[in-house]
mmCIF file of C-alpha atoms in Angstrom:
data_model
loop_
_atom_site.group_PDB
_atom_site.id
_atom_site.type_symbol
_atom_site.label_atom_id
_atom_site.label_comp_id
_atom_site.label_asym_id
_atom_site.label_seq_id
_atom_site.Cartn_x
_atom_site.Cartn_y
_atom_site.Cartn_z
ATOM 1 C CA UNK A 14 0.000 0.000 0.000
ATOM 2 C CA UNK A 15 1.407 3.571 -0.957
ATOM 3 C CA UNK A 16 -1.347 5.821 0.637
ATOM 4 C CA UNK A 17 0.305 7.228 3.587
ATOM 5 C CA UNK A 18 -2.103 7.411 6.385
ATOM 6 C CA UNK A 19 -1.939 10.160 9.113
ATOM 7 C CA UNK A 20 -2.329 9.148 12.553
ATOM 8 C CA UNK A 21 -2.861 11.745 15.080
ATOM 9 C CA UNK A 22 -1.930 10.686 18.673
ATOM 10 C CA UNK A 23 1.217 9.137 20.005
ATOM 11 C CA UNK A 24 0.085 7.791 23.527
ATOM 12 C CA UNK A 25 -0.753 4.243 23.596
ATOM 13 C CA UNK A 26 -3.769 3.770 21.759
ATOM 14 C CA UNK A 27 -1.843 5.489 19.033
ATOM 15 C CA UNK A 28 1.159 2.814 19.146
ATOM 16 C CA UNK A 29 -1.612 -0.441 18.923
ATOM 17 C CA UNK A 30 -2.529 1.520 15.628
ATOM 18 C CA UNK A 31 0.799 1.909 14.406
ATOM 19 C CA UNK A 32 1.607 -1.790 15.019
ATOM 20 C CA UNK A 33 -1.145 -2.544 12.609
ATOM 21 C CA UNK A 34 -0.509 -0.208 10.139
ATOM 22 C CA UNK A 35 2.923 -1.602 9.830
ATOM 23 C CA UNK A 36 1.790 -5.128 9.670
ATOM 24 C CA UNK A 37 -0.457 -4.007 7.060
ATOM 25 C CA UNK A 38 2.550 -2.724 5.358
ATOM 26 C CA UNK A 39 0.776 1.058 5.539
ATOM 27 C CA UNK A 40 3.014 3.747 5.718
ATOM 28 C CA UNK A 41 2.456 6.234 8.161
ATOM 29 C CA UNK A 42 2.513 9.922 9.648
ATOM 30 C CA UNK A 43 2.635 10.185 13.083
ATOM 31 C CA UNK A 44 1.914 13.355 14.852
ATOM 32 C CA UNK A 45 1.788 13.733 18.309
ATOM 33 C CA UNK A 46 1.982 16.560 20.642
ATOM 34 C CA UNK A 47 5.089 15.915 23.189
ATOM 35 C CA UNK A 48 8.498 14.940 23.458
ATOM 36 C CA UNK A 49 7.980 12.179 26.093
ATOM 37 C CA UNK A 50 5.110 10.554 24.303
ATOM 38 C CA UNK A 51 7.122 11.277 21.171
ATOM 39 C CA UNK A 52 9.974 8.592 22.873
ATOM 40 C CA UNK A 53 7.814 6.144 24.053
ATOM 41 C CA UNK A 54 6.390 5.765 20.607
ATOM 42 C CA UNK A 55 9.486 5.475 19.090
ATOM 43 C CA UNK A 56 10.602 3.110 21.465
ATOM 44 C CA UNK A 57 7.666 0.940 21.166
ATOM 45 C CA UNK A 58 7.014 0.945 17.644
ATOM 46 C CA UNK A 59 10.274 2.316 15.862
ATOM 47 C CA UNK A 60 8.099 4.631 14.271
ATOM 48 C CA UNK A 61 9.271 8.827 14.702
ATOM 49 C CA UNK A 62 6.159 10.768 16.084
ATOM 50 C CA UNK A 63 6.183 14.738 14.582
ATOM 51 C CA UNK A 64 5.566 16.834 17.941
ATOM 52 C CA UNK A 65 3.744 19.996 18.581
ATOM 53 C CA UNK A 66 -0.048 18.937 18.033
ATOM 54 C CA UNK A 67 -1.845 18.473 14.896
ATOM 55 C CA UNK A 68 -3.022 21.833 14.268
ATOM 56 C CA UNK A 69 0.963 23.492 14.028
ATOM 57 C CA UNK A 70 1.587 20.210 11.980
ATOM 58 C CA UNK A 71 -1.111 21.215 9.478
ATOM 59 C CA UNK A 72 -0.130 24.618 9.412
ATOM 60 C CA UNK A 73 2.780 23.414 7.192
ATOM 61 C CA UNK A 74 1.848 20.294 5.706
ATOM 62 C CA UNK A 75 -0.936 19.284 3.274
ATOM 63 C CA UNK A 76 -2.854 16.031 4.911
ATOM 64 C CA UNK A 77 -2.877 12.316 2.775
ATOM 65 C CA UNK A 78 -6.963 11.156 2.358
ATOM 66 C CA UNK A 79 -6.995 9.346 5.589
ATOM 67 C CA UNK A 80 -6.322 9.724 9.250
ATOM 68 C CA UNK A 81 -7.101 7.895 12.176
ATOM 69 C CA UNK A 82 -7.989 9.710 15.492
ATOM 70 C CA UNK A 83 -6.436 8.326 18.764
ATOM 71 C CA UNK A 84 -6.398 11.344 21.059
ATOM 72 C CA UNK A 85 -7.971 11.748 24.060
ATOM 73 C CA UNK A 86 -11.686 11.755 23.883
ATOM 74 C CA UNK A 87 -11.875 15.515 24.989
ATOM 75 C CA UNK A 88 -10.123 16.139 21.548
ATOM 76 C CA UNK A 89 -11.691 13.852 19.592
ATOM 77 C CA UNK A 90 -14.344 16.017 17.883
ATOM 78 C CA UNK A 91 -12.348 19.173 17.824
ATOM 79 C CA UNK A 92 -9.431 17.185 15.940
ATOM 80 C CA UNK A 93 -11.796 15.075 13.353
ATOM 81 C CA UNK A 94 -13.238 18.704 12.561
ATOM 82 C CA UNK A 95 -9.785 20.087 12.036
ATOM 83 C CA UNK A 96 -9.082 17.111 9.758
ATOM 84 C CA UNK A 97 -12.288 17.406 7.372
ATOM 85 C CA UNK A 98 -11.676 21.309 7.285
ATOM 86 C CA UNK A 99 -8.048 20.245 6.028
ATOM 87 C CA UNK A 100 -9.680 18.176 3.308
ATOM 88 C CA UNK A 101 -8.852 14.586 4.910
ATOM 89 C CA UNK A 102 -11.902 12.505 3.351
ATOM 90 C CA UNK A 103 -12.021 9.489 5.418
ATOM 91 C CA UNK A 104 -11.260 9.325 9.232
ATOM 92 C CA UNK A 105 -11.282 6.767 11.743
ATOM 93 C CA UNK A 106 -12.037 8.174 14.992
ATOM 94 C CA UNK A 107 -11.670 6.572 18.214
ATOM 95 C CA UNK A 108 -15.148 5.917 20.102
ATOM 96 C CA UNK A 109 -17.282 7.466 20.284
ATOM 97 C CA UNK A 110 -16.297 10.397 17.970
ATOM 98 C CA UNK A 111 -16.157 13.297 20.426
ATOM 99 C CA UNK A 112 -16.712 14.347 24.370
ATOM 100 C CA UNK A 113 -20.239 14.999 24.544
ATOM 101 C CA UNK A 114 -23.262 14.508 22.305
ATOM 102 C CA UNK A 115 -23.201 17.676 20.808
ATOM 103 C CA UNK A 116 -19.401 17.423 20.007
ATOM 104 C CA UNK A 117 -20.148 14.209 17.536
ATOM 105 C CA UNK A 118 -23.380 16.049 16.323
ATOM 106 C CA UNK A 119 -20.988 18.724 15.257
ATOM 107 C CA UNK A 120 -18.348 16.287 13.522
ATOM 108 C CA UNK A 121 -21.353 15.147 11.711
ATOM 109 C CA UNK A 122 -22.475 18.326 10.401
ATOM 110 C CA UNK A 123 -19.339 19.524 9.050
ATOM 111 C CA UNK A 124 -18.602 16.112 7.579
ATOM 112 C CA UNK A 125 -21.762 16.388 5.384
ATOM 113 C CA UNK A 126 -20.515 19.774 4.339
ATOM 114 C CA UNK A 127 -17.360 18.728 3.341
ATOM 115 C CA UNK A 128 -18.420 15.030 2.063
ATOM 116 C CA UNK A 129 -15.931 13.408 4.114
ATOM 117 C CA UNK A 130 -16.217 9.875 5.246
ATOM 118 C CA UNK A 131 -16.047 9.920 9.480
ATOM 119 C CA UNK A 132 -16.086 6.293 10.977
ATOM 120 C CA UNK A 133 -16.233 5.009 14.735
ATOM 121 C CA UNK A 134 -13.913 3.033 16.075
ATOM 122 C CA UNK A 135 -15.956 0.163 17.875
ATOM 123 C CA UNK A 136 -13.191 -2.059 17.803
ATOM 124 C CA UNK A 137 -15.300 -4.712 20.211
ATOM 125 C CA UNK A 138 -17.218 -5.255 16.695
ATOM 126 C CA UNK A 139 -14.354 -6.819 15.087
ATOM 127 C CA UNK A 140 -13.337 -8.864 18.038
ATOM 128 C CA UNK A 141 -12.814 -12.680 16.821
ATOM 129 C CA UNK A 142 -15.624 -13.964 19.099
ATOM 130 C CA UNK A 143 -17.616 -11.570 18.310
ATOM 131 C CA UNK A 144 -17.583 -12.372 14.253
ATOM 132 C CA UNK A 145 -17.926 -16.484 15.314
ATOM 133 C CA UNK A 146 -21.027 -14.941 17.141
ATOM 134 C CA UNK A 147 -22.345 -13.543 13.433
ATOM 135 C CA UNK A 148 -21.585 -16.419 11.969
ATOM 136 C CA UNK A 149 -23.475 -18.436 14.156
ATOM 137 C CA UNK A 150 -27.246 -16.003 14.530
ATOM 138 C CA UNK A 151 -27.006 -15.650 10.711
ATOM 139 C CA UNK A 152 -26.629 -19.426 10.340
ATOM 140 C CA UNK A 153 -29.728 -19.813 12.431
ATOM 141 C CA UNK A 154 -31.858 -17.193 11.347
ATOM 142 C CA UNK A 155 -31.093 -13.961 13.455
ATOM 143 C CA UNK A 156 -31.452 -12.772 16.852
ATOM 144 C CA UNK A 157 -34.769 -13.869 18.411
ATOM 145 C CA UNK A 158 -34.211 -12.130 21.615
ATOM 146 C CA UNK A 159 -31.186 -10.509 23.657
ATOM 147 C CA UNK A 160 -30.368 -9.063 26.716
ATOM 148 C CA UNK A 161 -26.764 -7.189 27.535
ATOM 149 C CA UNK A 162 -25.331 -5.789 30.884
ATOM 150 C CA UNK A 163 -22.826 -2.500 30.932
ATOM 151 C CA UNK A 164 -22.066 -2.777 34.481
ATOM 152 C CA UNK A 165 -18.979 -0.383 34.707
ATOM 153 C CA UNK A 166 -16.259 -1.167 37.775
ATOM 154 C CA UNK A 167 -16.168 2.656 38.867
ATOM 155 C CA UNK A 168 -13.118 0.970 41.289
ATOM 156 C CA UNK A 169 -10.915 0.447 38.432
ATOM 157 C CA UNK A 170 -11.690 4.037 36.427
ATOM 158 C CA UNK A 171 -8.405 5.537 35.396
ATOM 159 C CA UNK A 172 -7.531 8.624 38.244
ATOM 160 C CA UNK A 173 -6.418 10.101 34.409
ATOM 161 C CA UNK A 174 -10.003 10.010 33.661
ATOM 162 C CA UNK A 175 -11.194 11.114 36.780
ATOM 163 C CA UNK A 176 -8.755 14.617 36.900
ATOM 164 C CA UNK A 177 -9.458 15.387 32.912
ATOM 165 C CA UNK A 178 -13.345 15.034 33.902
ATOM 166 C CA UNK A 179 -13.658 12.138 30.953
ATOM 167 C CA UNK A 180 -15.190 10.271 33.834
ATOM 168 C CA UNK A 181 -18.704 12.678 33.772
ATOM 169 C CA UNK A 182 -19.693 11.350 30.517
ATOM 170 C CA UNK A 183 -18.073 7.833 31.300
ATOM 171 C CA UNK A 184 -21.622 5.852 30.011
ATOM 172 C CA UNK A 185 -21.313 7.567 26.648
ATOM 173 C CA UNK A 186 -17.051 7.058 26.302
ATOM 174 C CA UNK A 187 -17.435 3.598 27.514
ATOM 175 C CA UNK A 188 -20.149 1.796 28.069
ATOM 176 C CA UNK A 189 -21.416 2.509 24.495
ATOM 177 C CA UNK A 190 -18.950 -0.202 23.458
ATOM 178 C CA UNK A 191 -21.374 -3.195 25.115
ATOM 179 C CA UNK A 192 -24.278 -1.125 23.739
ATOM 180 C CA UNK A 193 -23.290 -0.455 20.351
ATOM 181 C CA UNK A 194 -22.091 -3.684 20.241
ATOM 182 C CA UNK A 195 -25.987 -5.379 21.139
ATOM 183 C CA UNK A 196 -27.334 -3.406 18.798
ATOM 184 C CA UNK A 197 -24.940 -4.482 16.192
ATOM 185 C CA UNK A 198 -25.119 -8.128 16.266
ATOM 186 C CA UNK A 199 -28.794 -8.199 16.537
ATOM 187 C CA UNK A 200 -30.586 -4.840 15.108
ATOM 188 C CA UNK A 201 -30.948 -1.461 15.944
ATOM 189 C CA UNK A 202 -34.115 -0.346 18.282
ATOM 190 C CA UNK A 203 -37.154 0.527 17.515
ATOM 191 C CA UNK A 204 -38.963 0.923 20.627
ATOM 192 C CA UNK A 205 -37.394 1.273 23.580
ATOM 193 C CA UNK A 206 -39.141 1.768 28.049
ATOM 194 C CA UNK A 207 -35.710 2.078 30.366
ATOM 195 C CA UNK A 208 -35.913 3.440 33.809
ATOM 196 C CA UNK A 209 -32.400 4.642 35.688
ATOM 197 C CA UNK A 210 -31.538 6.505 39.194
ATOM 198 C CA UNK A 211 -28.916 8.753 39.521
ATOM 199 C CA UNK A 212 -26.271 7.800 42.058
ATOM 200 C CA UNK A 213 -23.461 9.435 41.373
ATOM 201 C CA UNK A 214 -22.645 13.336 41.649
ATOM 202 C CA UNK A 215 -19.524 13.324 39.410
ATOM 203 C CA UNK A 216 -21.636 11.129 36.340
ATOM 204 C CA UNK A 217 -23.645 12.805 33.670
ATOM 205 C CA UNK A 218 -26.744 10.498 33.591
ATOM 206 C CA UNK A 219 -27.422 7.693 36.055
ATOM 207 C CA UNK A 220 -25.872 4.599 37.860
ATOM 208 C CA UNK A 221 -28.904 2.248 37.668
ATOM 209 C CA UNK A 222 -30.157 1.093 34.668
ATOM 210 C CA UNK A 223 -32.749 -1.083 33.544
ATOM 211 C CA UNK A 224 -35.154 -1.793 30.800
ATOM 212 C CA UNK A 225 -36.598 -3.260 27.544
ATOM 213 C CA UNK A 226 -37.566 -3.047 24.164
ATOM 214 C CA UNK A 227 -37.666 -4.552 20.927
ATOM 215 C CA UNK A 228 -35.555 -3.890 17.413
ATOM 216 C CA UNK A 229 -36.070 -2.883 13.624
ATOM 217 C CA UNK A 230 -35.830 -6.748 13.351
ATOM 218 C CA UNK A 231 -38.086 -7.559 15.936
ATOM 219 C CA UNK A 232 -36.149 -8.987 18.540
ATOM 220 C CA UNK A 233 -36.893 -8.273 21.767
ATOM 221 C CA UNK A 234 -34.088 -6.990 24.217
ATOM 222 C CA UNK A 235 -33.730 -6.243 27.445
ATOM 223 C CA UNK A 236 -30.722 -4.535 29.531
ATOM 224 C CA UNK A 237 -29.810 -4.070 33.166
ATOM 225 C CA UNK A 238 -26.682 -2.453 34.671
ATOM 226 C CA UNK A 239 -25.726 -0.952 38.064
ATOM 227 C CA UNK A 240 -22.754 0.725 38.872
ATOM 228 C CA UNK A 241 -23.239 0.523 42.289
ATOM 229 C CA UNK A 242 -23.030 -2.960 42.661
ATOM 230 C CA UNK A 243 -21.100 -5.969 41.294
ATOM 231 C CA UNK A 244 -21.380 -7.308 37.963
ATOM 232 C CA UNK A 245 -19.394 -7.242 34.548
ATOM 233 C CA UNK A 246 -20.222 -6.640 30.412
ATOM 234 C CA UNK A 247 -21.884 -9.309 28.690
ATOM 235 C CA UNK A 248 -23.911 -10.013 25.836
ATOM 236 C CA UNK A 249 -26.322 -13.273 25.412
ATOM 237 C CA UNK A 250 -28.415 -13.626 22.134
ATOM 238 C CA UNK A 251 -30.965 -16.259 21.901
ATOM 239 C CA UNK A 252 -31.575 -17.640 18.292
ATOM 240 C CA UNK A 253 -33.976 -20.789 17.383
ATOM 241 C CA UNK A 254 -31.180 -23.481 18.458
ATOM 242 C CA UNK A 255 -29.154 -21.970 20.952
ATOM 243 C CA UNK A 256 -28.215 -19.178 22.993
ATOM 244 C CA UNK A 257 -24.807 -17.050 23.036
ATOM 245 C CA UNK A 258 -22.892 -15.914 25.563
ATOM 246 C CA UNK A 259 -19.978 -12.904 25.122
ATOM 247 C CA UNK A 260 -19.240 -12.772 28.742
ATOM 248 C CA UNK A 261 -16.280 -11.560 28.840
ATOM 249 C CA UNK A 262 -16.743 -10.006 24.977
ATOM 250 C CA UNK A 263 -13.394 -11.604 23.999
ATOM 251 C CA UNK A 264 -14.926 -15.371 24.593
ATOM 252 C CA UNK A 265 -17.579 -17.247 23.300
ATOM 253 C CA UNK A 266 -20.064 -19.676 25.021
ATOM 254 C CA UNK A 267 -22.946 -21.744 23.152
ATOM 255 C CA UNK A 268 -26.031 -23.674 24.708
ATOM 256 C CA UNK A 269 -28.052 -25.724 22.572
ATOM 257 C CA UNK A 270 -31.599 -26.314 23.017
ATOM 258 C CA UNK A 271 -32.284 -29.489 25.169
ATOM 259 C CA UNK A 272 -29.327 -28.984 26.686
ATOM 260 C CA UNK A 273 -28.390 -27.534 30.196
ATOM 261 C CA UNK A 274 -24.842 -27.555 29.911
ATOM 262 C CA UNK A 275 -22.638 -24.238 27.929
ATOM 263 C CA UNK A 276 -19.725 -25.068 25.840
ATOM 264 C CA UNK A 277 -16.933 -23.205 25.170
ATOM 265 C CA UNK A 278 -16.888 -22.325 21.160
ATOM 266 C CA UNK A 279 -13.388 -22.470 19.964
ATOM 267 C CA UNK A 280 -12.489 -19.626 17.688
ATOM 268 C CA UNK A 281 -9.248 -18.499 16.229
ATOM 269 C CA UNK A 282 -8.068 -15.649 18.208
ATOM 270 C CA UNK A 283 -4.712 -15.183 16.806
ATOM 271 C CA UNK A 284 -5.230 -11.732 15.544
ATOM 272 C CA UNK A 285 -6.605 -10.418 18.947
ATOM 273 C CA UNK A 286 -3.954 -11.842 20.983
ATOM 274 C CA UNK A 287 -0.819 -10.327 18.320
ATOM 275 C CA UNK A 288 -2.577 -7.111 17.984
ATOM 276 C CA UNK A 289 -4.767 -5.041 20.434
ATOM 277 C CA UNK A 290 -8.171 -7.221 20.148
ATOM 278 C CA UNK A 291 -10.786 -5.793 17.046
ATOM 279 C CA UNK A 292 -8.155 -3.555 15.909
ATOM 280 C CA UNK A 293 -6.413 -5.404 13.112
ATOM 281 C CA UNK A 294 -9.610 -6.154 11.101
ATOM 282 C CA UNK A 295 -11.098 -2.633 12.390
ATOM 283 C CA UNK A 296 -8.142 -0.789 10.619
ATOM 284 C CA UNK A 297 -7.766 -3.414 7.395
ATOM 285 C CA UNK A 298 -12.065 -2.684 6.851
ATOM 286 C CA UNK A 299 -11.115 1.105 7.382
ATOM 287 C CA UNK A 300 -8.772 0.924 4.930
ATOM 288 C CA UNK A 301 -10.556 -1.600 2.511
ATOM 289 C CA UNK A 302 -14.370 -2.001 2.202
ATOM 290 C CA UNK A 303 -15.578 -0.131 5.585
ATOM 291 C CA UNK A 304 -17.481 -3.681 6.473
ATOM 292 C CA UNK A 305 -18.741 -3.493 9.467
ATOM 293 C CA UNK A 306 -17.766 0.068 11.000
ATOM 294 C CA UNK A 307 -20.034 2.334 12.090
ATOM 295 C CA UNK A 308 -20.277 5.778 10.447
ATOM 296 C CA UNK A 309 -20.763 9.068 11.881
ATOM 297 C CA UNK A 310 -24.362 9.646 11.010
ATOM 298 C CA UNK A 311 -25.629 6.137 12.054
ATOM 299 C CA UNK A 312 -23.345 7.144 15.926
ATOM 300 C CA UNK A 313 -25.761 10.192 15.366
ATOM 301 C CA UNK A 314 -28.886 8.455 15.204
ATOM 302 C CA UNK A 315 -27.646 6.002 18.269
ATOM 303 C CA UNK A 316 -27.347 8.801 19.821
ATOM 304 C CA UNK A 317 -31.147 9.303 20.875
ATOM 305 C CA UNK A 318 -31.290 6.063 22.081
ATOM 306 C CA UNK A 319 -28.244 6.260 23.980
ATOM 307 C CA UNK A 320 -29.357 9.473 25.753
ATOM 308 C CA UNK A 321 -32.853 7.495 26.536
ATOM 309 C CA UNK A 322 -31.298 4.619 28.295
ATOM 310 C CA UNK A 323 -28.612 6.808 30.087
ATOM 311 C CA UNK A 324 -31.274 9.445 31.828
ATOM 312 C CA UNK A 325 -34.618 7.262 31.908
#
């Protein structure tokens, strides 16, 4: 591949992408912002991260087509604007495309001014289970039912997070991955009843959640998560023979009907244990077909529903 790519970022979200890029044989721009991150990347990838931020960098230097976003998520809409009003036509961004609601509403606007292409980087979609998972509803007819759990450990939030204030709009930076992910394998909603209480002073939105609904393919869902309590992500989708279970996300359990017992299904996980998991077939359908990835005005229309089940 000759298309040099631009990747904006040099902590370590930005290195996973670089050690795809280079196994995809993509050459690559790095631009970062500081020295120290600048060495660390080096030293981690043997690639030489640019310094001074994005913006100086594009003061002086015209941008290839594509870039992929891996800044912090308070930059990530200001930066994916900067790109599209630099005339960068496809971007990856890292989920879930900007701070706050209104910052990803924004990146959509401009990017339907501009025409440029703006993807989200749900990298959970591309996870090896997770595609065994398709395999298996399509091979049985679709989703019949599911219900998914979000439960966040607050215990084990970054103190980065907590300091930069990512942690007051934690449910949309993070637990939009199990969410998105739900809604992915077995439909977007159509109807949707959630209640939630409010527990927490520092979050945006609540700490209970709860509630039920059913899909544009009519399967019926339900979800529960509390943030107060114990419990973990999951996933479990019930099709005509057997029922699913992503719990963690990364593995894969089947039960048949008739049977009591869950199996273990074995997948090949090679990619997600060399490379950060999702993020080697996540950057190859970036750079290829777009299979799979969420764009920027179909995160816009999530939005709604995300907002619904986060302040019920």
């Amino acid at each position: 591949m000759s298309e040099k790519i631009l990747l904006v970022g040099a902590g370590p979200i930005a290195q996973e992408y670089a050690k795809v890029l280079q196994a995809l044989h993509a050459p690559l721009i790095v631009v970062g912002r500081g020295k120290e991150s600048a060495k660390k990347f080096f030293a981690n990838t043997g690639f030489q991260a640019e310094i001074g931020g994005v913006k100086l960098w594009l003061q002086k230097n015209n941008p290839p087509a594509k870039a992929i976003i891996a800044v912090g998520e308070k930059e990530l809409g200001e930066t994916a604007r900067l790109l599209i009003q630099s005339g960068v036509k496809e971007i990856l961004v890292e989920k879930p495309g900007g701070f706050i609601a209104d910052d990803i509403r924004k990146v959509g606007k401009l990017s339907g001014e501009k025409k440029a292409k703006v993807y989200i980087a749900y990298n959970r979609r591309f996870y090896s289970s997770v595609q065994k998972a398709i395999e298996i509803i399509n091979e049985n007819g679709g989703a019949l039912s599911f219900h998914f759990e979000f439960t966040e450990w607050i215990h084990k939030i970054p103190a980065t997070k907590k300091t930069a204030g990512i942690i007051h709009e934690w449910f949309l930076a993070n637990s939009t991955h199990v969410i998105d992910l739900a809604f992915f394998l077995c439909g977007k909603p159509k109807k949707l009843t959630g209640y939630a209480l409010a527990g927490f002073p520092w979050h945006n939105g609540s700490s209970i959640f709860t509630g039920a609904g059913v899909t544009e393919k009519n399967a019926l869902f339900s979800y529960h998560a509390n943030w107060e309590s114990a419990g973990r992500w999951g996933i479990e989708i019930l099709t005509a023979k057997n029922r699913l279970y992503l719990r963690p996300l990364e593995k894969l359990s089947i039960q048949n009907i008739e049977e009591i017992d869950t199996a273990n299904v074995i997948i090949d996980d090679t990619l997600d244990i060399k490379f950060k998991p999702g993020y080697y077939l996540q950057v190859k359908s970036f750079l290829e077909d777009k299979k799979n990835l969420p764009d920027i005005q179909e995160q816009i229309h999530m939005l709604a529903w995300y907002e619904k089940i986060n302040q019920a």
